[in-house]
Amino acid sequence: MDQALSILDRALKGDTGALTFLERTSAIYVYDCTTNSGSDPSRPKIFGAWDFLNQTLHEIERHEAMALASLSNTSMVHKNFVVLDPHVQLLATMARRAARRSSASDRRLVEVCLSNAAHFHEHGSNEYGHYLIENNQQMRNRVMGRIATITFDFGNHVHVTNSSHSFSSAFLNPICMDNLCSLVATNAIATGPHEFSSLVLGWIVPSMNAMPPYSVASVVYHLAVEALAKSAPRGSQDMLKNIFDPLLCKVIAPLLQESVRNSDNGDSEMMGCDRNNNQRVAAMTFKALEKWCSAISCGMKKVRDVCLNNNFDIIEVISDSMYSDSELVMDALSEFLETTLRKNINHQPTFFQELATATAISVTKDMSSIAIPDLVRAETEMESEMKERESIVTELISAIGLQRFRFGARLSSGDLGVCRCLVSIARSLSEASQLVLRSKKLNGIEKGMIELLVKAISHPSRHVYSLALEAFAFLLNQDDDLATQILPILQSKAIIPPSLVGLSSGYDLDMDFDEFERFREFHLNDILCICYINCRSYYIDSCCMAVEEFCTMAPNSHTPFQLEAAFFCLSAVSFDASKRALLANAAPRSLEAVAKASSSQLPETKKLDINVIAMDAANHDEKLARCILLLSKCNMIPSFSNPFLLCQICKLLGRYANWLSKTNKSGVFDAAAGLVMFCFKESATKFGKKAGLLEEMSTSPFAEATSALRSMITRSPQRFANDEYLTILESGWLYVYSTPGDKGVADNIEDRITLCAGITKVISALPHDKWSHSLSNLVGPTIDRIDRLLTSIKDDIERPGSQESLDTRVIDISEEFRVFACIVRTFHEAVKSQYNFDLDRRHLPLLGLLHKVWPSVTHVARTLCRNEMMISSISEILLTVISLHCDGRDSALLNEACGIAESVLDSVSSEQNLAQNITPLIEFVKEMVESFGHRAEIHDAKACSHLSSSKSYDCSIQIITEKLLKKSFYVLQNNQFNGDVLPDFFSLSQSCIRHCPSLFMSLDAVPNQRNNIYSMTVKAAISSITTRQIDLIRASLLYLNEIFISLTLPNDSHEMSSKRKTLEIINPFRSELIQVLVNGSCGIFPREILDPVGMLLVSILKTTLPNESEQLCVKALSSDAFRLGDDAKNEVWVILRKCWQASITPNAIMDMLHDIWILHQNDENGDTVVGGDAILRFIKKYESLK
């Protein structure tokens, strides 16, 4: 294999050197003085992409010529012949980068190459440098002309066969040919609008019949693709619009008509192309037309008008295309219709838009200046426009409706591809036809399309029926019975497929259980809600009748899954259905408001009668109550022992909890409570471990039971505040702790937290004299287990080789601490909002609990706090102390809590691996600052001894807060400002600047040294901006933004001192910050942090003197990082100037930075974006803000 092909071959095999060579060859030019240096040192050469491309094409032709020659004698097959299809594809991909460069960019690269060559400075001359530049341009023209010849000339496509061997040129491969066509189009666009216009109008249009159809279609397609790129020269899109009409009527339309006509009829008259090639041509032509329409924002109406003006019916061709057997053609047709029909929807003109067009008057001018004839003419033109659009949609709906018979045949034969494409087309037409459908102008033409979609819902593949469901989201309305027609099919889709649960099934499913759950919870759920809105009573009646039927019929193996599906359908509409049911006893005024709201949501319908709404609400209330009562008496539920059914029952009860707590139907809430208690007990005893079917589920019966229980308790805790329910809840809670070694229920911490939160809310509804006793009973098993675990840990420590057991028990203790913290937090929030008791009466039961667990917390914090989970649990308990004392005056327990936090900070300050786990503890310190920082800011700690007794609490808070902050930042400093923990400390520093700036700025970083914490964090934040950690960059930006915002706040004596200190620290870095922010926005920063970048940039400029701001912005924009050209630079400078003038919003700056970032994502073309259409659009966008 020759040299260039060998490089490509090694690159295809992943050779790093070969890949690097190709990348560098496409990007730079190499100076070569070795060839002629012996005879004439003044005549060196340059080598680049075009030379490599030229050499490679020679080698490809030579290699294929040898293979072709070997086939002339069957006994002499060329042994070294290699199929070069992948080599040509890689070559075209590599060359495309060079082809995207304009001639001027290519010239600059050669000049850079010559200026960097010391040999040329010694032996070269300006005349010879000019010669090398011109020679390189000639090489480019020659190579691209050669590729264009290969692309468009049939003579370069060789296909020879003999009796035993066959040979095909790599250029006959459709993928290779498409890549070469892309190269031709890329080069044409890069050379400028005039040149690529000449390619289309001067070459393709006149010679189309003498060119390979596929190449023509492919080049046309790639012209539009490249014209949309950021690197496209200015005027490219305008030129697309100018040449669209002749290209459509003289190239695309005839090519499409001929290829569609012959795509399913064997050979055609088009250069002898076979059926497969015709299908490829048709598909590529549709793709080309779609891309051109997208590039120039052209809808179906304009496409049809241009074609009709040239006696060509594009709608007829589209209709014929729907009969294609090729999935390739159907896919391309579907994408084309989706694009053009969406343009049709998005560009439907309003009356005033048409008026402005007709009268050449801006719509913002006084309407009184517009003459009545102009108004009439504009309205007439708008009506005509709408009628034409409706006519197009009507024809296409009729065409897709005729495909319903073919769809059935394809469905029977298992042709998934064509079925999917037909449904996709119907979906696009459904979206486009919403207005005309509701106007009833179709006169039944849509029935064929609807019949096709109804068949599609029954298709076994989710790729087909999911598209059909999307279509019905546009078609359903209250004026027909379509919702009632498809509801039974939708309900059947909710049934878990038998094959997923181990039952026999008559068909293969194309998804697993997880995919089915996601389809049902998101996709099917949405269409069920739309269906419900359009037939509320029928929906509820149907689902409740299904529940009644399944609860009373003779059960079989499928019954629990059918019942589960019925419950799912009810749960899917719970938000709207429960609100409608609650209107059963509503006042007429409430019903009137509902009727008005319903009419505003569906403007095409008449105002609803409040009597109809009242009857519907009563029906909802009656049917739902009957369903709950029937379910509570169904004896089959326990016998099913089905985890899916239990989960769905719990979801149903949880989602209708609000209605259950307020309905007037007798016994319904008690029945629901009994059901949820049954599900809770059943799930705990039978489905504790995840095994069998439970392993497939995203949730568990126990989790859903506890969630439903909490939802019902939250809505009506007093309904559970009786001895019967408390006994059941207590027994359930004790059962959870009865098997502590079980890895199912007992160790499912999230479920236990959910359950204990619900029980705690019930206790909060009890008389206050029962609080202490009930809370003690609830927390008793938790504290007992903590004590047992601590005893076991003591034994493990004394026993060698028990580290694994020790780690497990430490995790168990951390989980019990979380449960305890949840109980305290939930009870405190409940009684704080429900009772107007004094603080002592509210806090007394909780303080008793804290005193019980405090010795264990203290012991664990000082001896076992060695992982993030334990630190997190300890922090949760400490946070409850803050919540109890944020409105109190006694700091004793708070002082103890902060002492525990200090102990943990001391234990981790010297261990770097542990310091990365202190995020929860820093959250505690942050909460401390946000709750008590204003108190800590009041006085100087040294003056505390002179304060009156009324001020001693504030002084104590200041001392506690100062100690915590110092301990926290000692951890940071001892770990050398580790980037993993810095975001948490920046967040803490941000809270300090907001709540206690004077205290924060007075803290020393290290005892007995004058290193200030504030200045160290500011410098760390500035240096962190240039890292690649997104969380760290975001935290540093927000912290710095808070600092600059503090400079704009009103002044007092303390704040003036803080501002002076801030300015002393920040002023030396102001220029650097602006430079980093502007440069980072030029494609360097991660895109996720551009918003905080914009906020900080605005804050800096607002706090900088105007003259200084102007100089700093000009300096930042003059850096090499900003590569958008002088015009864009001037526009950005004008917008930034408005920041210090306070005449622009931060949102506008954020948008501008996002646009700058996107424009710099041009890794293949360097500076070619300058002067292009993308820059022009950018300038026009922000000129409006001046």
Coordinates of C-alpha atoms in Angstrom, one line a residue, residues 439-742:
S439 CA -63.6 24.4 12.8
K440 CA -65.3 21.3 11.3
K441 CA -64.2 22.3 7.8
L442 CA -62.8 18.9 6.9
N443 CA -66.3 17.4 6.6
G444 CA -65.1 13.9 7.7
I445 CA -61.9 13.8 5.6
E446 CA -59.9 13.3 8.8
K447 CA -61.7 10.0 9.6
G448 CA -59.2 8.0 7.5
M449 CA -56.2 9.4 9.3
I450 CA -57.9 8.9 12.7
E451 CA -58.7 5.3 11.7
L452 CA -55.0 4.8 10.9
L453 CA -54.0 6.2 14.2
V454 CA -56.5 4.0 16.1
K455 CA -54.9 1.0 14.4
A456 CA -51.5 2.3 15.3
I457 CA -52.3 2.4 19.0
S458 CA -52.8 -1.3 18.8
H459 CA -49.5 -1.9 17.2
P460 CA -47.2 -4.1 19.4
S461 CA -44.2 -1.8 19.0
R462 CA -43.9 1.2 21.3
H463 CA -42.0 3.0 18.5
V464 CA -45.3 3.1 16.6
Y465 CA -48.0 3.4 19.3
S466 CA -46.1 6.1 21.2
L467 CA -46.2 8.3 18.1
A468 CA -49.9 7.6 17.7
L469 CA -50.5 8.7 21.3
E470 CA -48.7 12.0 20.6
A471 CA -51.0 12.5 17.6
F472 CA -54.1 12.0 19.7
A473 CA -52.9 14.7 22.1
F474 CA -53.7 17.2 19.3
L475 CA -56.8 15.5 18.0
L476 CA -58.9 15.0 21.2
N477 CA -61.6 17.6 21.9
Q478 CA -64.9 17.7 23.7
D479 CA -67.0 18.1 20.5
D480 CA -66.7 14.5 19.4
D481 CA -66.5 11.0 20.8
L482 CA -62.9 10.3 19.9
A483 CA -61.8 10.2 23.5
T484 CA -64.4 7.6 24.4
Q485 CA -63.4 5.6 21.4
I486 CA -59.8 5.3 22.2
L487 CA -60.1 5.1 26.0
P488 CA -60.5 1.3 26.1
I489 CA -57.4 0.9 24.0
L490 CA -55.4 3.2 26.3
Q491 CA -56.6 1.3 29.3
S492 CA -55.4 -1.9 27.7
K493 CA -52.0 -0.3 27.2
A494 CA -51.8 0.3 31.0
I495 CA -51.9 -3.4 31.7
I496 CA -48.4 -4.8 32.5
P497 CA -47.5 -7.1 29.5
P498 CA -47.7 -10.7 30.7
S499 CA -44.2 -11.6 29.3
L500 CA -42.7 -9.0 31.7
V501 CA -44.1 -10.8 34.8
G502 CA -43.5 -14.4 33.8
L503 CA -46.9 -15.2 32.2
S504 CA -47.5 -16.6 28.8
S505 CA -47.8 -14.1 26.0
G506 CA -48.7 -14.3 22.3
Y507 CA -46.2 -11.7 21.1
D508 CA -42.7 -10.5 21.7
L509 CA -42.3 -7.2 23.5
D510 CA -39.7 -4.7 22.3
M511 CA -39.0 -3.2 25.8
D512 CA -38.0 -4.3 29.3
F513 CA -39.9 -3.6 32.5
D514 CA -38.0 -0.4 33.2
E515 CA -38.9 1.0 29.8
F516 CA -42.5 0.0 30.2
E517 CA -42.7 1.8 33.6
R518 CA -41.3 4.9 32.0
F519 CA -43.6 4.7 29.1
R520 CA -46.6 4.3 31.3
E521 CA -45.7 6.9 34.0
F522 CA -44.8 9.7 31.5
H523 CA -46.2 9.0 28.0
L524 CA -49.4 7.1 28.7
N525 CA -50.1 9.2 31.8
D526 CA -50.1 12.4 29.7
I527 CA -52.6 11.1 27.1
L528 CA -54.9 9.7 29.8
C529 CA -55.1 13.1 31.4
I530 CA -56.0 14.7 28.0
C531 CA -58.5 12.0 27.4
Y532 CA -60.0 12.6 30.9
I533 CA -60.4 16.3 30.3
N534 CA -62.5 15.6 27.2
C535 CA -64.8 13.0 28.7
R536 CA -64.6 13.3 32.5
S537 CA -67.7 11.3 33.5
Y538 CA -67.2 8.6 31.0
Y539 CA -63.6 8.2 32.1
I540 CA -64.5 7.8 35.8
D541 CA -67.4 5.6 35.0
S542 CA -65.3 3.3 32.8
C543 CA -62.5 3.0 35.3
C544 CA -64.8 2.4 38.3
M545 CA -66.8 -0.2 36.4
A546 CA -63.6 -2.0 35.6
V547 CA -62.6 -2.0 39.2
E548 CA -66.1 -3.3 40.2
E549 CA -65.9 -6.0 37.5
F550 CA -62.5 -7.3 38.5
C551 CA -63.3 -7.3 42.2
T552 CA -66.4 -9.4 41.7
M553 CA -65.5 -11.7 38.8
A554 CA -63.9 -15.2 39.2
P555 CA -60.2 -14.4 39.5
N556 CA -57.4 -15.8 37.3
S557 CA -53.7 -15.1 36.9
H558 CA -54.3 -12.0 34.8
T559 CA -56.9 -10.4 37.2
P560 CA -54.5 -8.6 39.5
F561 CA -52.7 -7.0 36.6
Q562 CA -55.9 -5.9 35.0
L563 CA -57.1 -4.4 38.4
E564 CA -53.7 -2.7 38.8
A565 CA -54.1 -1.1 35.4
A566 CA -57.6 0.2 36.3
F567 CA -56.1 1.8 39.5
F568 CA -53.3 3.3 37.4
C569 CA -55.8 4.9 35.1
L570 CA -57.5 6.4 38.1
S571 CA -54.3 7.5 39.7
A572 CA -53.1 9.2 36.4
V573 CA -56.0 11.7 36.6
S574 CA -56.0 12.1 40.4
F575 CA -55.0 15.8 40.3
D576 CA -58.0 16.9 38.3
A577 CA -60.4 14.1 39.3
S578 CA -60.0 14.7 43.0
K579 CA -60.6 18.5 42.6
R580 CA -63.7 17.8 40.5
A581 CA -65.0 15.4 43.2
L582 CA -64.5 18.0 45.9
L583 CA -67.0 20.2 44.0
A584 CA -69.8 17.9 44.9
N585 CA -70.9 20.2 47.7
A586 CA -69.4 23.4 46.4
A587 CA -71.3 26.7 46.4
P588 CA -72.7 28.1 43.1
R589 CA -70.0 30.8 43.1
S590 CA -67.2 28.1 43.1
L591 CA -68.9 26.3 40.3
E592 CA -69.2 29.5 38.3
A593 CA -65.5 30.0 38.7
V594 CA -64.7 26.5 37.6
A595 CA -67.0 27.0 34.5
K596 CA -65.2 30.2 33.6
A597 CA -61.8 28.7 34.0
S598 CA -62.7 25.7 31.9
S599 CA -64.0 27.9 29.1
S600 CA -60.8 30.0 29.1
Q601 CA -58.7 26.8 28.8
L602 CA -60.8 25.6 25.9
P603 CA -61.8 28.8 24.0
E604 CA -63.4 26.9 21.1
T605 CA -66.0 25.5 23.4
K606 CA -69.0 27.3 24.8
K607 CA -69.3 28.2 28.4
L608 CA -70.1 25.2 30.6
D609 CA -73.3 25.1 32.6
I610 CA -72.7 25.0 36.3
N611 CA -75.5 22.4 36.7
V612 CA -73.5 20.1 34.4
I613 CA -70.4 20.6 36.5
A614 CA -72.4 20.0 39.7
M615 CA -73.8 16.7 38.3
D616 CA -70.3 15.7 37.1
A617 CA -68.8 16.5 40.5
A618 CA -71.5 14.4 42.2
N619 CA -70.9 11.5 39.9
H620 CA -67.1 11.7 40.6
D621 CA -67.7 11.8 44.3
E622 CA -70.2 8.9 44.2
K623 CA -68.1 6.7 41.9
L624 CA -64.8 7.2 43.7
A625 CA -66.4 6.6 47.1
R626 CA -68.1 3.4 45.8
C627 CA -64.8 2.3 44.3
I628 CA -62.9 2.7 47.6
L629 CA -65.7 1.0 49.6
L630 CA -65.8 -1.9 47.2
L631 CA -62.1 -2.3 47.3
S632 CA -62.0 -2.3 51.1
K633 CA -64.5 -5.2 51.1
C634 CA -62.8 -7.2 48.3
N635 CA -61.7 -10.5 49.7
M636 CA -59.5 -11.3 46.6
I637 CA -56.9 -8.6 47.3
P638 CA -55.1 -10.6 50.1
S639 CA -55.3 -13.8 48.1
F640 CA -53.6 -12.2 45.1
S641 CA -50.5 -11.3 47.1
N642 CA -49.3 -9.2 44.2
P643 CA -46.7 -6.5 44.8
F644 CA -47.7 -4.5 41.7
L645 CA -51.3 -4.4 42.8
L646 CA -50.4 -3.3 46.4
C647 CA -48.2 -0.6 45.0
Q648 CA -50.9 0.8 42.8
I649 CA -53.6 0.7 45.5
C650 CA -51.2 2.7 47.7
K651 CA -50.5 5.2 45.0
L652 CA -54.3 5.6 44.4
L653 CA -54.9 6.3 48.1
G654 CA -52.0 8.6 48.4
R655 CA -53.0 10.7 45.4
Y656 CA -56.6 11.0 46.4
A657 CA -55.7 11.7 50.0
N658 CA -57.0 15.3 49.8
W659 CA -60.4 14.2 48.5
L660 CA -60.5 11.3 51.1
S661 CA -60.0 13.8 53.9
K662 CA -62.8 16.1 52.8
T663 CA -65.5 14.0 51.2
N664 CA -68.8 13.8 53.0
K665 CA -69.4 10.1 52.0
S666 CA -69.8 8.1 55.1
G667 CA -67.1 5.6 55.9
V668 CA -64.9 6.3 52.9
F669 CA -62.0 7.7 54.8
D670 CA -62.1 4.9 57.3
A671 CA -62.2 2.4 54.5
A672 CA -59.2 4.0 52.9
A673 CA -57.4 4.1 56.2
G674 CA -58.1 0.5 56.7
L675 CA -56.8 -0.3 53.2
V676 CA -53.6 1.6 53.6
M677 CA -53.1 -0.1 57.0
F678 CA -53.7 -3.5 55.3
C679 CA -51.2 -2.6 52.5
F680 CA -48.7 -1.5 55.1
K681 CA -48.9 -4.7 57.0
E682 CA -49.0 -6.9 53.9
S683 CA -46.0 -5.2 52.3
A684 CA -44.0 -5.4 55.5
T685 CA -44.6 -9.0 56.2
K686 CA -44.6 -10.5 52.6
F687 CA -42.5 -8.1 50.5
G688 CA -39.8 -7.0 52.8
K689 CA -37.0 -8.4 50.7
K690 CA -36.5 -7.4 47.1
A691 CA -36.7 -10.7 45.3
G692 CA -38.5 -12.0 42.3
L693 CA -40.8 -9.5 40.7
L694 CA -39.8 -6.9 43.3
E695 CA -36.4 -6.7 41.6
E696 CA -38.0 -5.4 38.5
M697 CA -39.9 -2.6 40.2
S698 CA -38.6 1.0 40.6
T699 CA -40.3 1.2 44.0
S700 CA -41.6 -1.3 46.6
P701 CA -45.0 -2.0 48.2
F702 CA -43.7 -0.9 51.6
A703 CA -42.4 2.4 50.2
E704 CA -45.7 3.2 48.5
A705 CA -47.6 2.1 51.6
T706 CA -45.6 4.4 53.9
S707 CA -45.9 7.2 51.4
A708 CA -49.7 6.8 51.1
L709 CA -49.9 6.6 54.9
R710 CA -48.0 9.9 55.3
S711 CA -50.1 11.6 52.6
M712 CA -53.3 10.7 54.4
I713 CA -52.0 11.6 57.8
T714 CA -50.7 14.9 56.5
R715 CA -54.1 15.8 55.1
S716 CA -56.0 14.8 58.3
P717 CA -53.7 13.8 61.2
Q718 CA -56.6 14.1 63.7
R719 CA -58.5 11.3 61.9
F720 CA -55.7 9.0 62.9
A721 CA -55.3 10.4 66.4
N722 CA -57.3 7.6 68.2
D723 CA -56.4 4.5 70.1
E724 CA -57.3 2.1 67.3
Y725 CA -55.1 3.7 64.7
L726 CA -52.3 4.5 67.1
T727 CA -52.2 0.9 68.1
I728 CA -51.9 -0.2 64.5
L729 CA -49.2 2.4 63.8
E730 CA -47.3 1.5 66.9
S731 CA -47.4 -2.2 66.1
G732 CA -46.2 -1.5 62.5
W733 CA -43.4 0.7 63.8
L734 CA -42.3 -2.1 66.3
Y735 CA -42.5 -4.6 63.5
V736 CA -40.0 -2.6 61.5
Y737 CA -37.6 -2.9 64.4
S738 CA -38.4 -6.5 65.2
T739 CA -36.0 -7.9 62.5
P740 CA -33.0 -5.6 62.6
G741 CA -30.8 -8.1 60.6
D742 CA -33.3 -8.3 57.7

